[in-house]
Amino acid sequence: HLTARKMPMRACALLLLCLAVAHGFAPAAISLAPRAASAAAFRAPLRPAASSLASTTLRAQPRHAASGLRMAVTLPADKPLKVGICGATGAVGKEIIGVLEKRGFNVGELRLFGSERSAGRKVETKWGTVEIEDFTLARARELDVVFVSVSGDFSKEWCEKMAEGDDGAVVIDNSSAFRYEKDIALCVPEINADDARKGSKKLIANPNCTTAIGIMALWPLHKEFGLKKVLMSTYQAASGAGAEGMAELRDGVAQVVNGPEGTVATNKFFAHPLPFNIIPHIDVFQANGYTKEEMKVTWECQKIMGIPDLPVSCTSVRIPTFRAHAETMVIETEKPISPAAATALLAKSPGVKVVDDTANKLYPMPLTASKSYPVEVGRIRQNIVFGDNGLEFFVCGDQLLRGAALNAVLVAECLMQPVGTQFDPKL
């Protein structure tokens, strides 16, 4: 019953701040300096500033940052859905079709949108022959759900228009265009399905492939032991650059093998020739010395897990494999952690497969993780730097599936369940 007339302005501001904190918000620009001497390296915003993706302040968000006026974003579970795929002829688009088929997704009508040069081509699917068509907003808005796997520019132009209003489609976007928008959910459904279900918009962002793979192991460990620091090195396959990247690796290997000694492959999509080489450079370098790819892991882990001040440092390396990204992870935890306890926990975690029998030479590898839905975790051991509160392990997952197509389809599946339901897709 207080009014501005009866209360000084400073007191009003204090009251509003207290109310905001009570509702789960933290003040903007929380410094991470007390956490460690090297904390400046981790002072990255959840939503990168337009002028610089290496900004040095953190803007803390509430756990359900995407919640808003809409009561729920849902898809019906009891009727066939009208489904569309933008970028249907690309590497991820093709995988989305395959995941929909294998998961038994209830498709009543399938529309495949492609480029002008692919329009008119016919694709054989579980639901019959589907002709690739040019994208039109009107056609897309007729659908229940649209999976988008094209460029960020396409997503920025069309995704919000497709999802706008109660009569718009649910849009699941695989680009980076909306991942850091505070009112748009960034979703790995086994972790934060309710962020998508309670979203203020029917547009949901799919995370970066590297994040989506590694976070499957990080999340259960955080819930049990509390993450304090995360140090990662990633070894990323050529398919992270799409079908063009895989073609460049395949052609480059043939060029080197069939050429005279000393032949070096030509490169177009990668910074340097990839065959018989590794490249510690993915995406553009930022002012803090990290690449944008590396900072994506920091920003996205913080947002998805709802830990805006978690220090996450990553080095990303492109390697000459076709599929499946691999990641070395070192974590420091709030509580003591043992390899045995971590192994038991990960073995029962959704979307995770423990492959850790070094006596029989069994551990995660791209060869075994490729075209597999679960993320492989192995080489689980006590980290000798952090001691009882440290763990080190190796992760490998198919970035076209868990890192893109599978995650997108699972997002759609989780919207068929009510808010508050723990999503476990039984992969």
Short mmCIF file of C-alpha atoms in Angstrom, two decimals:
data_model
loop_
_atom_site.label_atom_id
_atom_site.label_comp_id
_atom_site.label_asym_id
_atom_site.label_seq_id
_atom_site.Cartn_x
_atom_site.Cartn_y
_atom_site.Cartn_z
CA HIS A 1 0.00 0.00 0.00
CA LEU A 2 2.99 2.27 -0.26
CA THR A 3 2.95 5.06 -2.81
CA ALA A 4 5.75 6.99 -4.42
CA ARG A 5 4.47 10.11 -2.61
CA LYS A 6 4.88 8.50 0.81
CA MET A 7 8.25 6.89 0.18
CA PRO A 8 11.52 8.55 -0.86
CA MET A 9 12.78 7.55 -4.31
CA ARG A 10 15.87 5.83 -2.87
CA ALA A 11 13.72 3.67 -0.60
CA CYS A 12 11.47 2.75 -3.55
CA ALA A 13 14.52 1.63 -5.52
CA LEU A 14 15.72 -0.48 -2.58
CA LEU A 15 12.32 -2.14 -2.25
CA LEU A 16 12.21 -2.95 -5.97
CA LEU A 17 15.69 -4.46 -5.79
CA CYS A 18 14.68 -6.67 -2.87
CA LEU A 19 11.58 -7.84 -4.74
CA ALA A 20 13.66 -8.66 -7.81
CA VAL A 21 16.15 -10.71 -5.78
CA ALA A 22 13.26 -12.50 -4.06
CA HIS A 23 12.00 -13.60 -7.48
CA GLY A 24 15.29 -15.21 -8.49
CA PHE A 25 17.08 -12.38 -10.23
CA ALA A 26 20.61 -11.25 -9.58
CA PRO A 27 21.93 -7.74 -10.25
CA ALA A 28 23.60 -7.18 -13.60
CA ALA A 29 27.39 -7.02 -13.85
CA ILE A 30 28.37 -9.37 -11.00
CA SER A 31 32.14 -9.50 -10.83
CA LEU A 32 33.83 -12.89 -10.88
CA ALA A 33 37.13 -11.51 -9.59
CA PRO A 34 36.85 -13.03 -6.09
CA ARG A 35 36.55 -16.54 -7.52
CA ALA A 36 40.10 -16.74 -8.84
CA ALA A 37 43.05 -14.62 -9.88
CA SER A 38 42.37 -15.57 -13.49
CA ALA A 39 38.67 -14.76 -13.28
CA ALA A 40 38.95 -11.98 -15.87
CA ALA A 41 39.20 -14.67 -18.54
CA PHE A 42 35.69 -15.83 -17.64
CA ARG A 43 33.91 -12.48 -17.36
CA ALA A 44 31.67 -13.14 -20.37
CA PRO A 45 28.02 -12.10 -20.71
CA LEU A 46 25.24 -14.60 -21.20
CA ARG A 47 24.10 -12.40 -24.05
CA PRO A 48 27.19 -11.20 -25.99
CA ALA A 49 27.14 -7.51 -26.77
CA ALA A 50 26.59 -6.72 -30.44
CA SER A 51 29.76 -4.67 -30.57
CA SER A 52 32.02 -7.29 -29.02
CA LEU A 53 31.56 -10.99 -28.33
CA ALA A 54 34.44 -10.77 -25.87
CA SER A 55 32.78 -8.33 -23.48
CA THR A 56 34.12 -8.51 -19.95
CA THR A 57 30.98 -8.21 -17.80
CA LEU A 58 28.57 -10.95 -16.85
CA ARG A 59 24.84 -10.33 -16.92
CA ALA A 60 23.27 -12.82 -14.55
CA GLN A 61 19.93 -14.32 -15.52
CA PRO A 62 17.22 -16.09 -13.53
CA ARG A 63 17.14 -19.89 -13.81
CA HIS A 64 14.10 -19.75 -16.11
CA ALA A 65 15.21 -16.73 -18.05
CA ALA A 66 12.83 -17.53 -20.89
CA SER A 67 9.66 -17.49 -18.80
CA GLY A 68 7.16 -14.79 -19.66
CA LEU A 69 3.48 -14.09 -20.26
CA ARG A 70 2.75 -17.22 -22.30
CA MET A 71 1.56 -20.02 -20.01
CA ALA A 72 3.23 -22.81 -22.00
CA VAL A 73 4.70 -23.68 -25.38
CA THR A 74 3.22 -27.03 -26.33
CA LEU A 75 2.79 -29.53 -29.13
CA PRO A 76 -0.07 -32.05 -29.08
CA ALA A 77 1.00 -35.62 -28.32
CA ASP A 78 -2.21 -37.26 -29.52
CA LYS A 79 -2.42 -36.18 -33.16
CA PRO A 80 -0.24 -36.23 -36.29
CA LEU A 81 1.74 -33.01 -36.72
CA LYS A 82 2.51 -30.89 -39.74
CA VAL A 83 6.31 -30.73 -39.78
CA GLY A 84 8.69 -28.60 -41.83
CA ILE A 85 12.47 -28.62 -42.25
CA CYS A 86 14.34 -25.58 -43.57
CA GLY A 87 17.68 -26.68 -45.02
CA ALA A 88 16.42 -30.18 -45.67
CA THR A 89 19.22 -31.06 -48.11
CA GLY A 90 22.06 -30.03 -45.77
CA ALA A 91 23.99 -32.34 -43.45
CA VAL A 92 21.83 -31.56 -40.39
CA GLY A 93 18.58 -31.39 -42.35
CA LYS A 94 19.08 -34.91 -43.65
CA GLU A 95 19.79 -36.13 -40.13
CA ILE A 96 16.60 -34.49 -38.82
CA ILE A 97 14.58 -36.54 -41.33
CA GLY A 98 16.35 -39.69 -40.14
CA VAL A 99 15.79 -38.91 -36.45
CA LEU A 100 12.08 -38.21 -37.03
CA GLU A 101 11.82 -41.60 -38.73
CA LYS A 102 13.76 -43.57 -36.11
CA ARG A 103 12.09 -41.89 -33.13
CA GLY A 104 8.63 -42.61 -34.53
CA PHE A 105 7.71 -38.92 -34.48
CA ASN A 106 4.01 -38.53 -35.26
CA VAL A 107 4.26 -36.83 -38.66
CA GLY A 108 1.02 -36.24 -40.52
CA GLU A 109 2.53 -34.01 -43.20
CA LEU A 110 6.18 -33.28 -44.04
CA ARG A 111 7.36 -30.24 -45.96
CA LEU A 112 10.98 -29.89 -46.96
CA PHE A 113 12.31 -26.43 -47.78
CA GLY A 114 15.55 -25.99 -49.70
CA SER A 115 17.48 -23.62 -51.91
CA GLU A 116 16.40 -22.68 -55.43
CA ARG A 117 18.82 -25.16 -56.94
CA SER A 118 17.45 -28.05 -54.88
CA ALA A 119 13.76 -27.15 -55.31
CA GLY A 120 11.91 -29.82 -57.25
CA ARG A 121 14.15 -32.68 -56.09
CA LYS A 122 12.30 -35.60 -54.57
CA VAL A 123 13.26 -37.22 -51.26
CA GLU A 124 12.11 -40.67 -50.18
CA THR A 125 10.92 -40.72 -46.58
CA LYS A 126 8.98 -42.98 -44.23
CA TRP A 127 5.94 -40.88 -45.05
CA GLY A 128 6.28 -41.15 -48.82
CA THR A 129 8.03 -39.15 -51.51
CA VAL A 130 8.40 -35.47 -50.60
CA GLU A 131 9.36 -32.79 -53.10
CA ILE A 132 11.79 -30.07 -52.00
CA GLU A 133 10.11 -26.67 -52.26
CA ASP A 134 11.16 -23.04 -52.08
CA PHE A 135 10.64 -21.50 -48.66
CA THR A 136 7.67 -19.19 -48.20
CA LEU A 137 6.58 -17.66 -44.90
CA ALA A 138 2.92 -18.44 -45.56
CA ARG A 139 3.63 -22.15 -46.13
CA ALA A 140 5.84 -22.39 -43.05
CA ARG A 141 3.25 -20.76 -40.79
CA GLU A 142 0.73 -23.45 -41.75
CA LEU A 143 2.85 -26.03 -39.91
CA ASP A 144 2.87 -27.14 -36.27
CA VAL A 145 6.66 -27.27 -35.92
CA VAL A 146 9.51 -26.11 -38.15
CA PHE A 147 13.12 -27.24 -37.73
CA VAL A 148 15.55 -24.64 -39.10
CA SER A 149 19.08 -25.62 -40.08
CA VAL A 150 20.23 -22.93 -42.46
CA SER A 151 22.34 -19.81 -41.92
CA GLY A 152 22.08 -17.34 -39.08
CA ASP A 153 21.03 -14.66 -41.56
CA PHE A 154 18.07 -16.76 -42.70
CA SER A 155 17.10 -17.43 -39.09
CA LYS A 156 17.25 -13.74 -38.16
CA GLU A 157 15.03 -12.84 -41.09
CA TRP A 158 12.39 -15.57 -40.81
CA CYS A 159 12.31 -17.50 -37.51
CA GLU A 160 10.45 -14.94 -35.42
CA LYS A 161 7.99 -14.32 -38.26
CA MET A 162 7.25 -18.05 -38.51
CA ALA A 163 6.63 -18.31 -34.76
CA GLU A 164 4.75 -15.05 -34.28
CA GLY A 165 1.28 -15.18 -32.75
CA ASP A 166 -0.89 -18.02 -31.50
CA ASP A 167 -1.34 -19.22 -35.10
CA GLY A 168 2.41 -19.41 -35.77
CA ALA A 169 4.52 -22.56 -35.77
CA VAL A 170 6.84 -23.76 -33.03
CA VAL A 171 10.29 -23.01 -34.48
CA ILE A 172 13.42 -24.86 -33.35
CA ASP A 173 16.47 -23.05 -34.71
CA ASN A 174 19.87 -24.69 -35.06
CA SER A 175 21.81 -21.50 -35.80
CA SER A 176 23.46 -19.18 -33.27
CA ALA A 177 21.10 -16.31 -34.11
CA PHE A 178 19.01 -16.43 -30.92
CA ARG A 179 21.00 -18.47 -28.41
CA TYR A 180 21.96 -15.53 -26.23
CA GLU A 181 18.62 -13.70 -26.28
CA LYS A 182 17.35 -13.67 -22.69
CA ASP A 183 13.69 -14.15 -23.72
CA ILE A 184 14.42 -17.15 -25.98
CA ALA A 185 15.03 -20.58 -24.49
CA LEU A 186 18.33 -22.35 -25.22
CA CYS A 187 17.43 -25.96 -24.64
CA VAL A 188 18.95 -29.37 -24.00
CA PRO A 189 15.69 -31.04 -22.99
CA GLU A 190 17.12 -33.58 -20.52
CA ILE A 191 18.46 -30.57 -18.59
CA ASN A 192 16.12 -27.60 -19.00
CA ALA A 193 12.97 -28.73 -20.84
CA ASP A 194 10.87 -26.30 -18.82
CA ASP A 195 12.81 -23.35 -20.20
CA ALA A 196 11.35 -24.28 -23.59
CA ARG A 197 7.91 -25.19 -22.27
CA LYS A 198 7.60 -21.96 -20.28
CA GLY A 199 9.08 -19.76 -23.00
CA SER A 200 7.57 -16.39 -23.81
CA LYS A 201 8.02 -17.18 -27.51
CA LYS A 202 7.42 -20.24 -29.67
CA LEU A 203 10.99 -19.90 -30.94
CA ILE A 204 13.54 -22.17 -29.25
CA ALA A 205 17.29 -22.19 -29.86
CA ASN A 206 19.37 -25.34 -30.27
CA PRO A 207 22.82 -25.09 -28.64
CA ASN A 208 26.20 -25.24 -30.28
CA CYS A 209 27.17 -28.85 -31.05
CA THR A 210 30.19 -28.82 -28.71
CA THR A 211 28.09 -27.56 -25.82
CA ALA A 212 25.29 -30.05 -26.42
CA ILE A 213 27.70 -32.99 -26.24
CA GLY A 214 29.78 -31.97 -23.24
CA ILE A 215 26.90 -30.70 -21.12
CA MET A 216 25.31 -34.16 -21.07
CA ALA A 217 28.11 -35.27 -18.74
CA LEU A 218 28.51 -31.98 -16.88
CA TRP A 219 24.89 -31.59 -15.77
CA PRO A 220 24.47 -34.77 -13.67
CA LEU A 221 27.87 -34.17 -12.08
CA HIS A 222 26.84 -30.61 -11.21
CA LYS A 223 23.57 -31.71 -9.62
CA GLU A 224 25.38 -34.19 -7.36
CA PHE A 225 28.72 -32.55 -6.64
CA GLY A 226 28.42 -28.89 -7.70
CA LEU A 227 30.63 -27.52 -10.47
CA LYS A 228 33.20 -24.94 -9.44
CA LYS A 229 35.39 -24.75 -12.56
CA VAL A 230 35.34 -26.43 -15.99
CA LEU A 231 38.38 -26.71 -18.29
CA MET A 232 37.81 -28.22 -21.73
CA SER A 233 39.70 -29.03 -24.90
CA THR A 234 37.59 -30.06 -27.89
CA TYR A 235 38.61 -32.06 -30.95
CA GLN A 236 36.00 -31.28 -33.60
CA ALA A 237 35.23 -33.22 -36.74
CA ALA A 238 35.06 -31.77 -40.25
CA SER A 239 31.29 -32.18 -40.33
CA GLY A 240 31.09 -29.35 -37.81
CA ALA A 241 31.52 -27.19 -40.90
CA GLY A 242 28.67 -28.99 -42.69
CA ALA A 243 28.62 -31.10 -45.82
CA GLU A 244 31.14 -28.74 -47.44
CA GLY A 245 33.63 -29.40 -44.66
CA MET A 246 33.33 -33.15 -45.01
CA ALA A 247 33.75 -32.88 -48.79
CA GLU A 248 36.87 -30.74 -48.38
CA LEU A 249 38.41 -33.33 -46.03
CA ARG A 250 37.51 -36.25 -48.31
CA ASP A 251 38.84 -34.54 -51.44
CA GLY A 252 41.92 -33.28 -49.62
CA VAL A 253 42.88 -36.75 -48.36
CA ALA A 254 42.58 -38.11 -51.91
CA GLN A 255 44.66 -35.22 -53.19
CA VAL A 256 47.47 -35.93 -50.72
CA VAL A 257 47.40 -39.74 -50.99
CA ASN A 258 47.32 -39.75 -54.78
CA GLY A 259 49.76 -36.90 -55.27
CA PRO A 260 53.55 -36.87 -55.16
CA GLU A 261 55.35 -36.85 -51.82
CA GLY A 262 55.00 -33.50 -50.10
CA THR A 263 51.59 -32.70 -51.59
CA VAL A 264 49.53 -30.41 -49.38
CA ALA A 265 45.75 -30.35 -49.79
CA THR A 266 44.00 -27.17 -50.87
CA ASN A 267 41.60 -25.52 -48.45
CA LYS A 268 38.54 -23.34 -48.86
CA PHE A 269 36.26 -23.83 -45.85
CA PHE A 270 38.96 -24.34 -43.21
CA ALA A 271 41.67 -21.87 -42.16
CA HIS A 272 44.38 -24.33 -43.27
CA PRO A 273 44.48 -27.71 -45.04
CA LEU A 274 42.87 -30.25 -42.70
CA PRO A 275 44.08 -33.64 -44.04
CA PHE A 276 46.91 -35.00 -41.84
CA ASN A 277 46.79 -31.79 -39.81
CA ILE A 278 45.01 -30.25 -36.81
CA ILE A 279 43.92 -26.61 -36.62
CA PRO A 280 43.57 -24.87 -33.21
CA HIS A 281 41.25 -22.28 -34.73
CA ILE A 282 37.45 -22.57 -35.11
CA ASP A 283 35.44 -19.40 -35.78
CA VAL A 284 36.83 -15.88 -35.29
CA PHE A 285 39.24 -14.77 -32.57
CA GLN A 286 37.94 -12.47 -29.84
CA ALA A 287 39.64 -9.66 -27.94
CA ASN A 288 40.29 -11.95 -24.96
CA GLY A 289 42.29 -14.43 -27.09
CA TYR A 290 39.56 -17.07 -27.21
CA THR A 291 37.70 -17.88 -30.42
CA LYS A 292 33.97 -17.33 -30.71
CA GLU A 293 33.52 -21.13 -30.83
CA GLU A 294 35.29 -21.42 -27.48
CA MET A 295 33.29 -18.61 -25.90
CA LYS A 296 30.04 -20.18 -27.12
CA VAL A 297 30.75 -23.10 -24.78
CA THR A 298 31.14 -20.71 -21.84
CA TRP A 299 28.02 -18.67 -22.56
CA GLU A 300 25.84 -21.66 -23.38
CA CYS A 301 26.86 -23.84 -20.43
CA GLN A 302 26.09 -20.93 -18.13
CA LYS A 303 22.68 -20.28 -19.66
CA ILE A 304 21.47 -23.88 -20.08
CA MET A 305 22.52 -25.00 -16.60
CA GLY A 306 21.42 -21.72 -15.01
CA ILE A 307 24.86 -21.03 -13.48
CA PRO A 308 25.70 -17.56 -14.81
CA ASP A 309 28.96 -17.23 -12.88
CA LEU A 310 30.41 -20.68 -13.68
CA PRO A 311 33.98 -20.31 -15.02
CA VAL A 312 34.27 -22.41 -18.19
CA SER A 313 37.43 -22.28 -20.31
CA CYS A 314 37.68 -24.05 -23.67
CA THR A 315 40.22 -24.59 -26.43
CA SER A 316 38.69 -25.84 -29.70
CA VAL A 317 40.68 -27.76 -32.31
CA ARG A 318 39.57 -28.97 -35.74
CA ILE A 319 40.74 -32.52 -36.48
CA PRO A 320 40.63 -34.64 -39.67
CA THR A 321 37.71 -36.92 -38.79
CA PHE A 322 34.32 -36.94 -40.54
CA ARG A 323 31.90 -37.25 -37.63
CA ALA A 324 31.72 -37.02 -33.84
CA HIS A 325 33.37 -34.38 -31.66
CA ALA A 326 35.61 -35.42 -28.78
CA GLU A 327 36.21 -33.41 -25.61
CA THR A 328 38.66 -33.63 -22.75
CA MET A 329 37.14 -32.27 -19.54
CA VAL A 330 38.68 -31.32 -16.22
CA ILE A 331 36.31 -30.18 -13.48
CA GLU A 332 36.73 -28.87 -9.96
CA THR A 333 33.72 -29.55 -7.75
CA GLU A 334 32.31 -28.02 -4.58
CA LYS A 335 32.04 -31.45 -2.90
CA PRO A 336 34.62 -34.25 -2.98
CA ILE A 337 34.14 -36.50 -6.00
CA SER A 338 35.50 -39.97 -6.76
CA PRO A 339 35.78 -41.78 -10.10
CA ALA A 340 33.61 -44.62 -8.79
CA ALA A 341 30.81 -42.30 -7.68
CA ALA A 342 30.99 -40.30 -10.92
CA THR A 343 30.92 -43.46 -13.04
CA ALA A 344 27.88 -44.83 -11.20
CA LEU A 345 26.07 -41.52 -11.58
CA LEU A 346 26.85 -41.11 -15.29
CA ALA A 347 25.86 -44.71 -16.04
CA LYS A 348 22.27 -43.95 -15.03
CA SER A 349 22.08 -40.45 -16.54
CA PRO A 350 19.82 -39.83 -19.58
CA GLY A 351 21.63 -39.57 -22.91
CA VAL A 352 24.95 -40.86 -21.52
CA LYS A 353 26.74 -44.14 -22.20
CA VAL A 354 29.75 -44.98 -20.03
CA VAL A 355 32.52 -46.60 -22.10
CA ASP A 356 35.38 -47.02 -19.65
CA ASP A 357 37.20 -50.36 -19.61
CA THR A 358 40.82 -49.49 -20.21
CA ALA A 359 41.97 -53.06 -19.54
CA ASN A 360 40.12 -54.07 -22.70
CA LYS A 361 40.97 -50.86 -24.57
CA LEU A 362 37.42 -49.54 -24.42
CA TYR A 363 36.95 -45.78 -24.26
CA PRO A 364 35.06 -43.09 -26.21
CA MET A 365 36.12 -42.65 -29.84
CA PRO A 366 34.65 -41.03 -32.95
CA LEU A 367 34.50 -44.47 -34.60
CA THR A 368 32.13 -45.78 -31.94
CA ALA A 369 30.24 -42.56 -31.19
CA SER A 370 29.42 -41.77 -34.84
CA LYS A 371 25.74 -42.24 -35.72
CA SER A 372 24.97 -43.08 -32.09
CA TYR A 373 22.41 -41.15 -30.04
CA PRO A 374 23.99 -41.32 -26.54
CA VAL A 375 27.15 -39.42 -25.66
CA GLU A 376 30.05 -41.69 -24.72
CA VAL A 377 31.97 -40.91 -21.51
CA GLY A 378 35.15 -42.67 -20.38
CA ARG A 379 38.74 -42.33 -19.09
CA ILE A 380 37.14 -41.24 -15.80
CA ARG A 381 39.85 -40.55 -13.24
CA GLN A 382 40.78 -38.37 -10.29
CA ASN A 383 42.42 -35.19 -11.48
CA ILE A 384 45.83 -34.82 -9.84
CA VAL A 385 45.70 -31.01 -9.88
CA PHE A 386 42.41 -30.56 -7.99
CA GLY A 387 42.74 -33.75 -5.95
CA ASP A 388 39.67 -35.02 -4.08
CA ASN A 389 37.55 -32.26 -5.61
CA GLY A 390 38.75 -32.86 -9.16
CA LEU A 391 37.73 -35.21 -11.96
CA GLU A 392 39.03 -35.73 -15.49
CA PHE A 393 37.24 -37.59 -18.28
CA PHE A 394 36.85 -37.92 -22.04
CA VAL A 395 33.60 -37.41 -23.95
CA CYS A 396 32.68 -38.23 -27.53
CA GLY A 397 29.39 -37.62 -29.32
CA ASP A 398 27.97 -37.31 -32.81
CA GLN A 399 27.64 -33.58 -33.36
CA LEU A 400 25.23 -34.01 -36.27
CA LEU A 401 22.90 -35.93 -33.91
CA ARG A 402 23.27 -35.01 -30.24
CA GLY A 403 24.85 -31.74 -31.27
CA ALA A 404 22.12 -30.79 -33.75
CA ALA A 405 19.40 -32.99 -35.28
CA LEU A 406 18.66 -35.29 -32.34
CA ASN A 407 18.60 -32.46 -29.82
CA ALA A 408 16.21 -30.47 -32.03
CA VAL A 409 13.76 -33.37 -32.35
CA LEU A 410 13.97 -34.05 -28.60
CA VAL A 411 13.07 -30.41 -27.96
CA ALA A 412 9.91 -30.96 -29.98
CA GLU A 413 9.18 -34.17 -28.06
CA CYS A 414 9.58 -32.48 -24.67
CA LEU A 415 6.93 -29.93 -25.66
CA MET A 416 4.42 -32.80 -25.76
CA GLN A 417 4.82 -33.24 -22.01
CA PRO A 418 3.46 -30.87 -19.34
CA VAL A 419 5.51 -28.28 -17.51
CA GLY A 420 7.39 -29.83 -14.60
CA THR A 421 7.86 -33.24 -16.24
CA GLN A 422 11.44 -34.57 -16.17
CA PHE A 423 12.24 -35.39 -19.79
CA ASP A 424 13.94 -38.77 -20.36
CA PRO A 425 13.85 -39.84 -24.01
CA LYS A 426 15.23 -43.36 -23.42
CA LEU A 427 17.87 -43.24 -26.14
#
